[in-house]
Short mmCIF file of C-alpha atoms and ligand atoms in Angstrom, two decimals:
data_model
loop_
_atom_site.label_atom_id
_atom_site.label_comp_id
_atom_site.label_asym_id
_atom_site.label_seq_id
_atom_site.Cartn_x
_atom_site.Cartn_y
_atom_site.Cartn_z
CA UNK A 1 -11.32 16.14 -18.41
CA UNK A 2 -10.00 18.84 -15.63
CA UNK A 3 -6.59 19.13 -15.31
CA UNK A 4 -6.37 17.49 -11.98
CA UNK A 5 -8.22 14.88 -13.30
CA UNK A 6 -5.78 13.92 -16.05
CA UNK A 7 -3.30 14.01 -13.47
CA UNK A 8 -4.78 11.16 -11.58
CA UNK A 9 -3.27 7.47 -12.40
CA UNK A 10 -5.60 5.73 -9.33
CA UNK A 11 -8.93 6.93 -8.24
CA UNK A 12 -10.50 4.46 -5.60
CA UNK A 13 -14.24 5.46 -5.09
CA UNK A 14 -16.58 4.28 -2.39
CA UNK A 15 -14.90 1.15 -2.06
CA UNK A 16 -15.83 -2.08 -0.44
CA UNK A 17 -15.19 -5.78 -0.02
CA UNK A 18 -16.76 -8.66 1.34
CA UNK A 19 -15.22 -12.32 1.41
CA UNK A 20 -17.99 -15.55 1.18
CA UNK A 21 -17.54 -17.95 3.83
CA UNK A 22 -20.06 -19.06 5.79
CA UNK A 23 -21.61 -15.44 5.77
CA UNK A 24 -20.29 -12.32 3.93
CA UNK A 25 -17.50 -10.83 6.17
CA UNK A 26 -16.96 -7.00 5.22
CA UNK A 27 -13.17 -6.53 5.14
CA UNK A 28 -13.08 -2.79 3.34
CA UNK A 29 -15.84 -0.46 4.06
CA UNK A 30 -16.61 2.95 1.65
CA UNK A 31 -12.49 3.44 0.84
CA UNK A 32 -12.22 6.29 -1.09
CA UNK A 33 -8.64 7.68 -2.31
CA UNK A 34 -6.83 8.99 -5.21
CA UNK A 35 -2.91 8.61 -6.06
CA UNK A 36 -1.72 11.35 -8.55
CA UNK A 37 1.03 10.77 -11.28
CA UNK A 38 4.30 11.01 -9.63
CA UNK A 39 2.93 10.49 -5.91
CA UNK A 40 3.22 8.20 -3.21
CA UNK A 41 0.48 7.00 -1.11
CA UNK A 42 0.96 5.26 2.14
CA UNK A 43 -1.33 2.75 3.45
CA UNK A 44 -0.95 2.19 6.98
CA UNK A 45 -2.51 -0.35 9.42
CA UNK A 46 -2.24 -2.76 11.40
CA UNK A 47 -2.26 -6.65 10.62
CA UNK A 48 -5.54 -7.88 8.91
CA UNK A 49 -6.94 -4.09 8.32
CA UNK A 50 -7.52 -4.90 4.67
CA UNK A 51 -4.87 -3.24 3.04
CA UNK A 52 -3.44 -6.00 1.01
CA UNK A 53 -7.29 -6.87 -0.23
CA UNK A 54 -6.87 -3.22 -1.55
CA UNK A 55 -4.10 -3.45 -3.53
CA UNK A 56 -5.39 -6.89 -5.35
CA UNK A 57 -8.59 -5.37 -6.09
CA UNK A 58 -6.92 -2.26 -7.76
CA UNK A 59 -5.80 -4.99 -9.66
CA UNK A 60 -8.46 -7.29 -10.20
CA UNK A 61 -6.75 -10.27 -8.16
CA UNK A 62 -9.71 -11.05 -5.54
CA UNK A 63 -10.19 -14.16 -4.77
CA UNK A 64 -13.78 -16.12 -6.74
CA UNK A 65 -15.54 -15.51 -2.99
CA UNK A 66 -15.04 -12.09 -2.75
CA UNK A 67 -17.75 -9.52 -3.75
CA UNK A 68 -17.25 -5.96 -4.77
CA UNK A 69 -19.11 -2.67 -4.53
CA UNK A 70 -17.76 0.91 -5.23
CA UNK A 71 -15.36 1.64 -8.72
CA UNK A 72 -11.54 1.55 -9.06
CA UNK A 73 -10.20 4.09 -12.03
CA UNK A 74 -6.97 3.37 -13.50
CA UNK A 75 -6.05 6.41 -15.72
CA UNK A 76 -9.78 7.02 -15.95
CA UNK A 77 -10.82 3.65 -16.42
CA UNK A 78 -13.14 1.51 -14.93
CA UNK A 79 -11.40 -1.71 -13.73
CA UNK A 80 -14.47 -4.06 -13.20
CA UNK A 81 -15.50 -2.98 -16.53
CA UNK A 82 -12.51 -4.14 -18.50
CA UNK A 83 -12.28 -7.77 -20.81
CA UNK A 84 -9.91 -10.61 -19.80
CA UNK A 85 -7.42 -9.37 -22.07
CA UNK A 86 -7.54 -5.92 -21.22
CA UNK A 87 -6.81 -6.27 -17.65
CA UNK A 88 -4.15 -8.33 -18.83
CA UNK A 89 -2.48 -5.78 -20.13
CA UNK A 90 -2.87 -3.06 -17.67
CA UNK A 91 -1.43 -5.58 -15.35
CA UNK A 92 2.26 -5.03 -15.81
CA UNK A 93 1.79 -2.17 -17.98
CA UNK A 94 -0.40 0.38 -16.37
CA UNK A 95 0.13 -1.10 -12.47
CA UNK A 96 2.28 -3.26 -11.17
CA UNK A 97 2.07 -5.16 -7.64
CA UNK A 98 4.64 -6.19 -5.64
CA UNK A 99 3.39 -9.16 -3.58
CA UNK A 100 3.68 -9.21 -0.01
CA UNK A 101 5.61 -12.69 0.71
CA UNK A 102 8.65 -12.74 -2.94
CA UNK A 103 9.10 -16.39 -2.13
CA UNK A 104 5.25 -17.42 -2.72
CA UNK A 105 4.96 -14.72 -5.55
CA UNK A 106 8.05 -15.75 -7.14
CA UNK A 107 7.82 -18.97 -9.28
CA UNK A 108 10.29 -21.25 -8.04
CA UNK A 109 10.62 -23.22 -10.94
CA UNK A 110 11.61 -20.79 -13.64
CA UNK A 111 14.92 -18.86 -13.17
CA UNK A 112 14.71 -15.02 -12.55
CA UNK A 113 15.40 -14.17 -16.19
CA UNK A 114 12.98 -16.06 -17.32
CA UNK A 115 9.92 -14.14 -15.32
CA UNK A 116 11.39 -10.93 -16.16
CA UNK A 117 11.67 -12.14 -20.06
CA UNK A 118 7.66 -13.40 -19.43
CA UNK A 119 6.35 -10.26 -18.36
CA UNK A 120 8.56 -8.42 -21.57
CA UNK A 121 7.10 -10.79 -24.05
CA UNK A 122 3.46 -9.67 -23.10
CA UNK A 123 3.86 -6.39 -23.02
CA UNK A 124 6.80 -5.45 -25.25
CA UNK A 125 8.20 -6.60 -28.79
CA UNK A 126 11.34 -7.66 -26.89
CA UNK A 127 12.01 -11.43 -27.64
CA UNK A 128 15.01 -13.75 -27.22
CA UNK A 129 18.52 -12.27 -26.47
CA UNK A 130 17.21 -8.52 -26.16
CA UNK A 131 14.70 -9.51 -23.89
CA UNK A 132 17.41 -11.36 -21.66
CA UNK A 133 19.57 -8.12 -22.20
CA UNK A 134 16.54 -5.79 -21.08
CA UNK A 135 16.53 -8.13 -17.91
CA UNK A 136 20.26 -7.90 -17.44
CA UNK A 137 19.42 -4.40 -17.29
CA UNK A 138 16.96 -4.20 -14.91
CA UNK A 139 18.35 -6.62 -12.59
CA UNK A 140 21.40 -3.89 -12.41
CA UNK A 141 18.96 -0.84 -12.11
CA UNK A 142 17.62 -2.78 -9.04
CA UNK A 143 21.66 -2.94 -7.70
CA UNK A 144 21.77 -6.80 -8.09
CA UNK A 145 25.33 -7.58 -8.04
CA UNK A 146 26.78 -10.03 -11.23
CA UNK A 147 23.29 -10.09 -12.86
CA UNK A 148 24.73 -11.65 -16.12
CA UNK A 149 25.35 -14.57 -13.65
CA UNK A 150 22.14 -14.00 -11.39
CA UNK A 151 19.31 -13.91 -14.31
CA UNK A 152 19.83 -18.00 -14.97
CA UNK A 153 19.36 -18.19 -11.03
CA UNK A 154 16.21 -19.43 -9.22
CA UNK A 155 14.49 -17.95 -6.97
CA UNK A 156 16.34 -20.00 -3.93
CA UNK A 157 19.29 -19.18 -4.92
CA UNK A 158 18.93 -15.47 -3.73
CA UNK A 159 19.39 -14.05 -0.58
CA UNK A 160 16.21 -12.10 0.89
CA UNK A 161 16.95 -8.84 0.40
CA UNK A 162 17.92 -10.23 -3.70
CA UNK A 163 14.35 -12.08 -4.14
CA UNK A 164 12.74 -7.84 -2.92
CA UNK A 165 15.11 -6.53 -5.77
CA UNK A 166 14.00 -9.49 -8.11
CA UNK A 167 10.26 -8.49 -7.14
CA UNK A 168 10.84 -4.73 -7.67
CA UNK A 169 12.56 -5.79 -11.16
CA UNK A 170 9.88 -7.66 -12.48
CA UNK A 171 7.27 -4.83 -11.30
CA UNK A 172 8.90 -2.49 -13.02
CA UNK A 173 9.98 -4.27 -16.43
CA UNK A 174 7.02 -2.68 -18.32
CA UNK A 175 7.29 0.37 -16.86
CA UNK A 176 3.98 0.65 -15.09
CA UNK A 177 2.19 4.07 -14.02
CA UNK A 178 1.24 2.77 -10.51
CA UNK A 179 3.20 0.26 -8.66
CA UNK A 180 2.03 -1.04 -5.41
CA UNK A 181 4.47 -1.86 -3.12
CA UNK A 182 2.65 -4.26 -0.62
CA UNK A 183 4.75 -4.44 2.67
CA UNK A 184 7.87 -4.74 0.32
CA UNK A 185 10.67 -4.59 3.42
CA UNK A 186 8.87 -6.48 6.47
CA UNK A 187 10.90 -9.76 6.06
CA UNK A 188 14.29 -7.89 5.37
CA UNK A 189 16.88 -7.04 8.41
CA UNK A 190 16.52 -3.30 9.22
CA UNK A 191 20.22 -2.09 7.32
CA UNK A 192 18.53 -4.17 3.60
CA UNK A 193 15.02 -2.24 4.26
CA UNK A 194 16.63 1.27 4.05
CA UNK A 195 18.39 -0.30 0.82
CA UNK A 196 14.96 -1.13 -0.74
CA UNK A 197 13.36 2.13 0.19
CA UNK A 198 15.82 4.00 -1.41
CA UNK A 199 15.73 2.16 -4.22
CA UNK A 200 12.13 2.18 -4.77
CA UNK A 201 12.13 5.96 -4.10
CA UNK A 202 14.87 6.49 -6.46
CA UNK A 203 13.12 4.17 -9.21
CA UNK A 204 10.29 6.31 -8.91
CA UNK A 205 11.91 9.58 -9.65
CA UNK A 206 13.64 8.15 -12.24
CA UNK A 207 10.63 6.74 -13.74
CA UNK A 208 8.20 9.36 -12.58
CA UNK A 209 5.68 6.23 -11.38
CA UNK A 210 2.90 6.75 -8.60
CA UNK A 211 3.55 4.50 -5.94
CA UNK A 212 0.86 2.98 -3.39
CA UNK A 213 3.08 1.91 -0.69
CA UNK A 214 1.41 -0.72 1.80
CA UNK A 215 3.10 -1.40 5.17
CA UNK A 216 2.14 -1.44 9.46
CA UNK A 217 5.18 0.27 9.90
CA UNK A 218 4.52 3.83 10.30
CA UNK A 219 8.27 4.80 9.88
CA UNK A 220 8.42 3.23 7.00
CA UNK A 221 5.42 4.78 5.53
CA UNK A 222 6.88 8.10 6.81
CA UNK A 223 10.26 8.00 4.82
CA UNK A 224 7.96 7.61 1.64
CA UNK A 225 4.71 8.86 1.45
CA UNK A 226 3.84 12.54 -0.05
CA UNK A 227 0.48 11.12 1.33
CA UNK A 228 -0.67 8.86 3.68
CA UNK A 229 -4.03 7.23 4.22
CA UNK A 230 -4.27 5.32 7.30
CA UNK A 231 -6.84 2.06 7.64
CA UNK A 232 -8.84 0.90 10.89
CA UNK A 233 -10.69 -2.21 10.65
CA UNK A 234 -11.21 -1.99 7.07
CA UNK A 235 -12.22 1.57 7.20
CA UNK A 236 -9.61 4.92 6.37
CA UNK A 237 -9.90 6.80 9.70
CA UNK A 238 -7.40 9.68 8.23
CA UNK A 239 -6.14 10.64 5.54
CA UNK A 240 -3.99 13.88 4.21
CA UNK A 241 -0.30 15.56 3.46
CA UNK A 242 2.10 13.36 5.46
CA UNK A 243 3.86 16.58 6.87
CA UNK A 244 0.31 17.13 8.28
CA UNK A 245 -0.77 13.92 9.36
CA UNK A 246 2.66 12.87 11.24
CA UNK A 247 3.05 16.29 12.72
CA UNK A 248 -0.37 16.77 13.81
CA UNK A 249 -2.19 13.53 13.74
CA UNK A 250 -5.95 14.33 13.98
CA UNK A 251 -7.56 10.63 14.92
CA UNK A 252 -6.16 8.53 17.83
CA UNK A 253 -4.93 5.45 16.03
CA UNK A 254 -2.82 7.53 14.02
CA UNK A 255 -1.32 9.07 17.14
CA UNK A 256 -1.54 5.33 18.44
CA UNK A 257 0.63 4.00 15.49
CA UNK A 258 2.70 7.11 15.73
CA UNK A 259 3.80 6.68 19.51
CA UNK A 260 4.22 2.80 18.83
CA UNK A 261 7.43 3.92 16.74
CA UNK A 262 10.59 5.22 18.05
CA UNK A 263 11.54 7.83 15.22
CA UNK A 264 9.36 9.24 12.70
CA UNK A 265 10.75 11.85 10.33
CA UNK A 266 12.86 12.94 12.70
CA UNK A 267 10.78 13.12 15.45
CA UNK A 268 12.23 10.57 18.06
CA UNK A 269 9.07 9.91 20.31
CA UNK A 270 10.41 10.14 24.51
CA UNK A 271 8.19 6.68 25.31
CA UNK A 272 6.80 3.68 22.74
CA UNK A 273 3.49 2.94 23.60
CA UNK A 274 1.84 -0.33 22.25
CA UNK A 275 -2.37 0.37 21.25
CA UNK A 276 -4.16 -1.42 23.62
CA UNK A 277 -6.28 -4.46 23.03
CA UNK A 278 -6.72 -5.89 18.98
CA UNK A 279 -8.46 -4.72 16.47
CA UNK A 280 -12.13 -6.31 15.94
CA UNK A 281 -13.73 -7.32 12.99
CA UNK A 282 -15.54 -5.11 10.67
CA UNK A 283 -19.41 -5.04 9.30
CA UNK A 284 -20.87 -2.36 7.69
CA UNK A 285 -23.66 -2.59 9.55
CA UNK A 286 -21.64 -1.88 13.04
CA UNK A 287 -22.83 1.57 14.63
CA UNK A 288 -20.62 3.42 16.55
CA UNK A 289 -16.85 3.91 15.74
CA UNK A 290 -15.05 0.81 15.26
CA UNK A 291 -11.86 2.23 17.08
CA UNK A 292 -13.56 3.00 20.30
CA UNK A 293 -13.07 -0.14 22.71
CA UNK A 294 -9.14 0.61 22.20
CA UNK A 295 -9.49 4.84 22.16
CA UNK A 296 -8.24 7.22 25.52
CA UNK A 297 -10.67 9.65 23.87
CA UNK A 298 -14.20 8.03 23.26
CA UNK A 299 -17.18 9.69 24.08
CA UNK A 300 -20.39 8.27 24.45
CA UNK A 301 -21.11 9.71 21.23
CA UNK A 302 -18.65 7.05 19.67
CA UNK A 303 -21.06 4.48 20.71
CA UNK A 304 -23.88 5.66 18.98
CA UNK A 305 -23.22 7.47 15.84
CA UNK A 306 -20.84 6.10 13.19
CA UNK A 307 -18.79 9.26 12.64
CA UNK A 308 -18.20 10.08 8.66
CA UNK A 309 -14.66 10.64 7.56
CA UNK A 310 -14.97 14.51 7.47
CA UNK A 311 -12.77 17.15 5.83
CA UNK A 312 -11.15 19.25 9.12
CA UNK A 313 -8.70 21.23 7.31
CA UNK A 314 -6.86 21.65 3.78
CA UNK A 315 -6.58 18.24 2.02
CA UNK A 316 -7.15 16.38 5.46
CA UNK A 317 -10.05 14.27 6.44
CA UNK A 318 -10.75 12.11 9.46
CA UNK A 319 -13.11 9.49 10.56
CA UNK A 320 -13.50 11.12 14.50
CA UNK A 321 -16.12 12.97 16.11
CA UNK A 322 -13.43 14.72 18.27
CA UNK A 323 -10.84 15.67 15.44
CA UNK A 324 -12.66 18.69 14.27
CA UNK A 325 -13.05 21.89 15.93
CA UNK A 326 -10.39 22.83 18.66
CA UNK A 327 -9.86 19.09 19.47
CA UNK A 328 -7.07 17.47 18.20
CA UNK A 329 -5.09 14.65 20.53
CA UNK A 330 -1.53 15.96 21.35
CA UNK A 331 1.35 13.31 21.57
CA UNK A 332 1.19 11.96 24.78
CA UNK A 333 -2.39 10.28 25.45
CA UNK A 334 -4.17 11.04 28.33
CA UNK A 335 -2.71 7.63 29.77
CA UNK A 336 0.57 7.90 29.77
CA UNK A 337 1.24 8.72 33.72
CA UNK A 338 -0.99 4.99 34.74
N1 ATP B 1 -9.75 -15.15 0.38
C1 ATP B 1 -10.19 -14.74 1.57
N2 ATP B 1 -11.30 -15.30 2.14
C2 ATP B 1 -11.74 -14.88 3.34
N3 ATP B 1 -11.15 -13.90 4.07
C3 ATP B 1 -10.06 -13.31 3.56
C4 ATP B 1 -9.51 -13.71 2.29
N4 ATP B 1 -8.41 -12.94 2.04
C5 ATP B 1 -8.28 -12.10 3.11
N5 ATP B 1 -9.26 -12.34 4.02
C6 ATP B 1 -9.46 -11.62 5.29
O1 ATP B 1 -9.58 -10.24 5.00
C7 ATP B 1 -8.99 -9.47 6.04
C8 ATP B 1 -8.03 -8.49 5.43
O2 ATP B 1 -6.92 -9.20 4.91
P1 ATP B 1 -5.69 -8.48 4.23
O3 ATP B 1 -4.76 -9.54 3.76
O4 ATP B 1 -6.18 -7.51 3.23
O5 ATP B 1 -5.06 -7.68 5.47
P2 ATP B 1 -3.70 -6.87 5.57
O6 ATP B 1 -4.03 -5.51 6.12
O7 ATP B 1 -2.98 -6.91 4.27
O8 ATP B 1 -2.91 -7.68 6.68
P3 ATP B 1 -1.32 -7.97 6.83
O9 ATP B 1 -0.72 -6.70 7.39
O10 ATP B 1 -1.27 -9.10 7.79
O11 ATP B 1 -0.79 -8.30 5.48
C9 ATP B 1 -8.33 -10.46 6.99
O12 ATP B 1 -9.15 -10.62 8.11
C10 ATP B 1 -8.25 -11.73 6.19
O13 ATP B 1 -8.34 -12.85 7.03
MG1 MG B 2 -1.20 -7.71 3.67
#
């Protein structure tokens, strides 16, 4: 194995997914992306892009009507290949998810402790008291005040910003390689999110974990990512080095998303401007770029031909017919004066 590749904890290849209804719906299209040990990826999009449907299929948690096509890799090994038990273990141990809503992922039923403790018994020898201990522990790495008192709590009992650090607790127990954080501060009030995005950078340093980091919030994403890949429709429409990409976006619903935030690394944008319109559904079979009813930039070529995502410079790859070459959108769109 190259060096790189040992270095690589999630390789996503060719990706897609389609939910059974009445007829197959495609919700990811050819997603291809790799998250190295150490790393964080950001997944950006807006509502409904698929990005959630990524992160349970990284760990096998599609729904029965969903079909697959394309291979996941965790640490070099095939997900969809893997036995009941297997994935069972890799779950927790290998990659860890934090769910988008803590109340409905959270068992309300069964104190804090006692899901930490769960999680320990299946993938550690811990048992009784030193499992309780080990989830004193972590309830106090994730800055949860009193946690001798707080790990015989239930869920309820916590306030929002506690259930996120109860999540992140239990993610991290086993000490996973990947954790997916899946839009872990968009319930919280803005002073708790910068809490929980410290935390789970600091966790990760600590614990040298790769991180894929789901959220629509593109500052957010920015404060995080050594990476970002940002989704369209279930379709990645760029991807590269966030320094790059948030300097010197290279498709237009990056610099969409960009100038729909007030600051982002710094950069505190002179007028927000919402994306037009709403995002349509995807088929593979579409022709034509899906982004192009809502773009300042189409061309008729956008129409016609589905453009590929295409390397345009160092580590940085777009899905745009106009993002290679001299091209490149600047920061205010050509409608900004109407
Ligand atoms: N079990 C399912 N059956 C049918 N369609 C589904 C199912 N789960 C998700 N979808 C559809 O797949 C699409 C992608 O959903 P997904 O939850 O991945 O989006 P998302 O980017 O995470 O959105 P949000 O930002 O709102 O969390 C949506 O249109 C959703 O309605
Ligand atoms: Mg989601």
């Amino acid at each position: 194995m190259a060096d790189n590749e040992r270095d690589t904890v999630l390789a996503v290849k060719n990706l897609s997914v389609g939910f059974d209804q009445s007829q197959t719906r495609t919700v990811l299209a050819q997603v291809s992306l790799k998250i190295r040990r150490g790393e964080t990826l950001g997944l950006v999009g807006e509502s409904g892009c698929g990005k959630s449907t990524l992160g349970r299929a990284v760990m096998r948690l599609l729904p029965p009507n969903a079909t697959m096509a394309g291979s996941i890799r965790l640490l070099g090994s095939d997900v969809a290949a893997m036995d009941e038990r297997r994935i069972r273990r890799q779950r927790g141990g290998v990659v860890a998810m934090i769910f988008q809503n803590p109340m409905s992922a959270l068992n309300p039923v069964l104190t804090v402790g006692r899901q930490i403790t769960e999680a320990l018994e299946i993938h550690t020898e811990l048992r009784g008291r030193a499992a309780i201990a080990r989830a004193i522990e972590l309830l106090h790495i994730v800055g949860i005040s009193r946690p001798r008192d707080r790990v015989h709590e239930y869920p309820h009992q916590l306030s929002g910003g506690m259930r996120q650090r109860a999540m992140i607790a239990m993610a991290i127990s086993c000490d996973p390689k990947l954790l997916i954080a899946d839009e872990p501060t968009t319930a919280l009030d803005v002073t708790v999110q910068a809490q929980i995005l410290d935390l789970l950078a600091s966790l990760q340093e600590r614990m040298s974990m790769a991180m894929l980091f789901i959220s629509h919030d593109m500052s957010a994403i920015a404060s995080v990512s050594d990476h970002i890949a940002v989704m369209y429709a279930g379709r990645i429409v760029e991807q590269g080095a966030s320094t790059q990409l948030l300097r010197d976006p290279a498709h237009p619903y990056t610099l969409g998303l960009l100038n729909s935030v007030p600051h982002v690394d710094g950069v505190r944008r002179p007028r927000l401007q919402a994306i037009r319109g709403s995002v349509s559904a995807v088929s593979a079979n579409d022709v034509g770029c899906s982004f192009r009813s809502r773009c300042d930039f189409a061309i008729a070529r956008c129409g016609t031909e589905t453009p590929p995502l295409a390397n345009i410079d160092n580590d940085r790859a777009a899905r745009c017919w106009l993002a290679s070459a001299d091209w490149r959108p600047t920061l205010t769109p050509k409608c900004a004066s109407t």
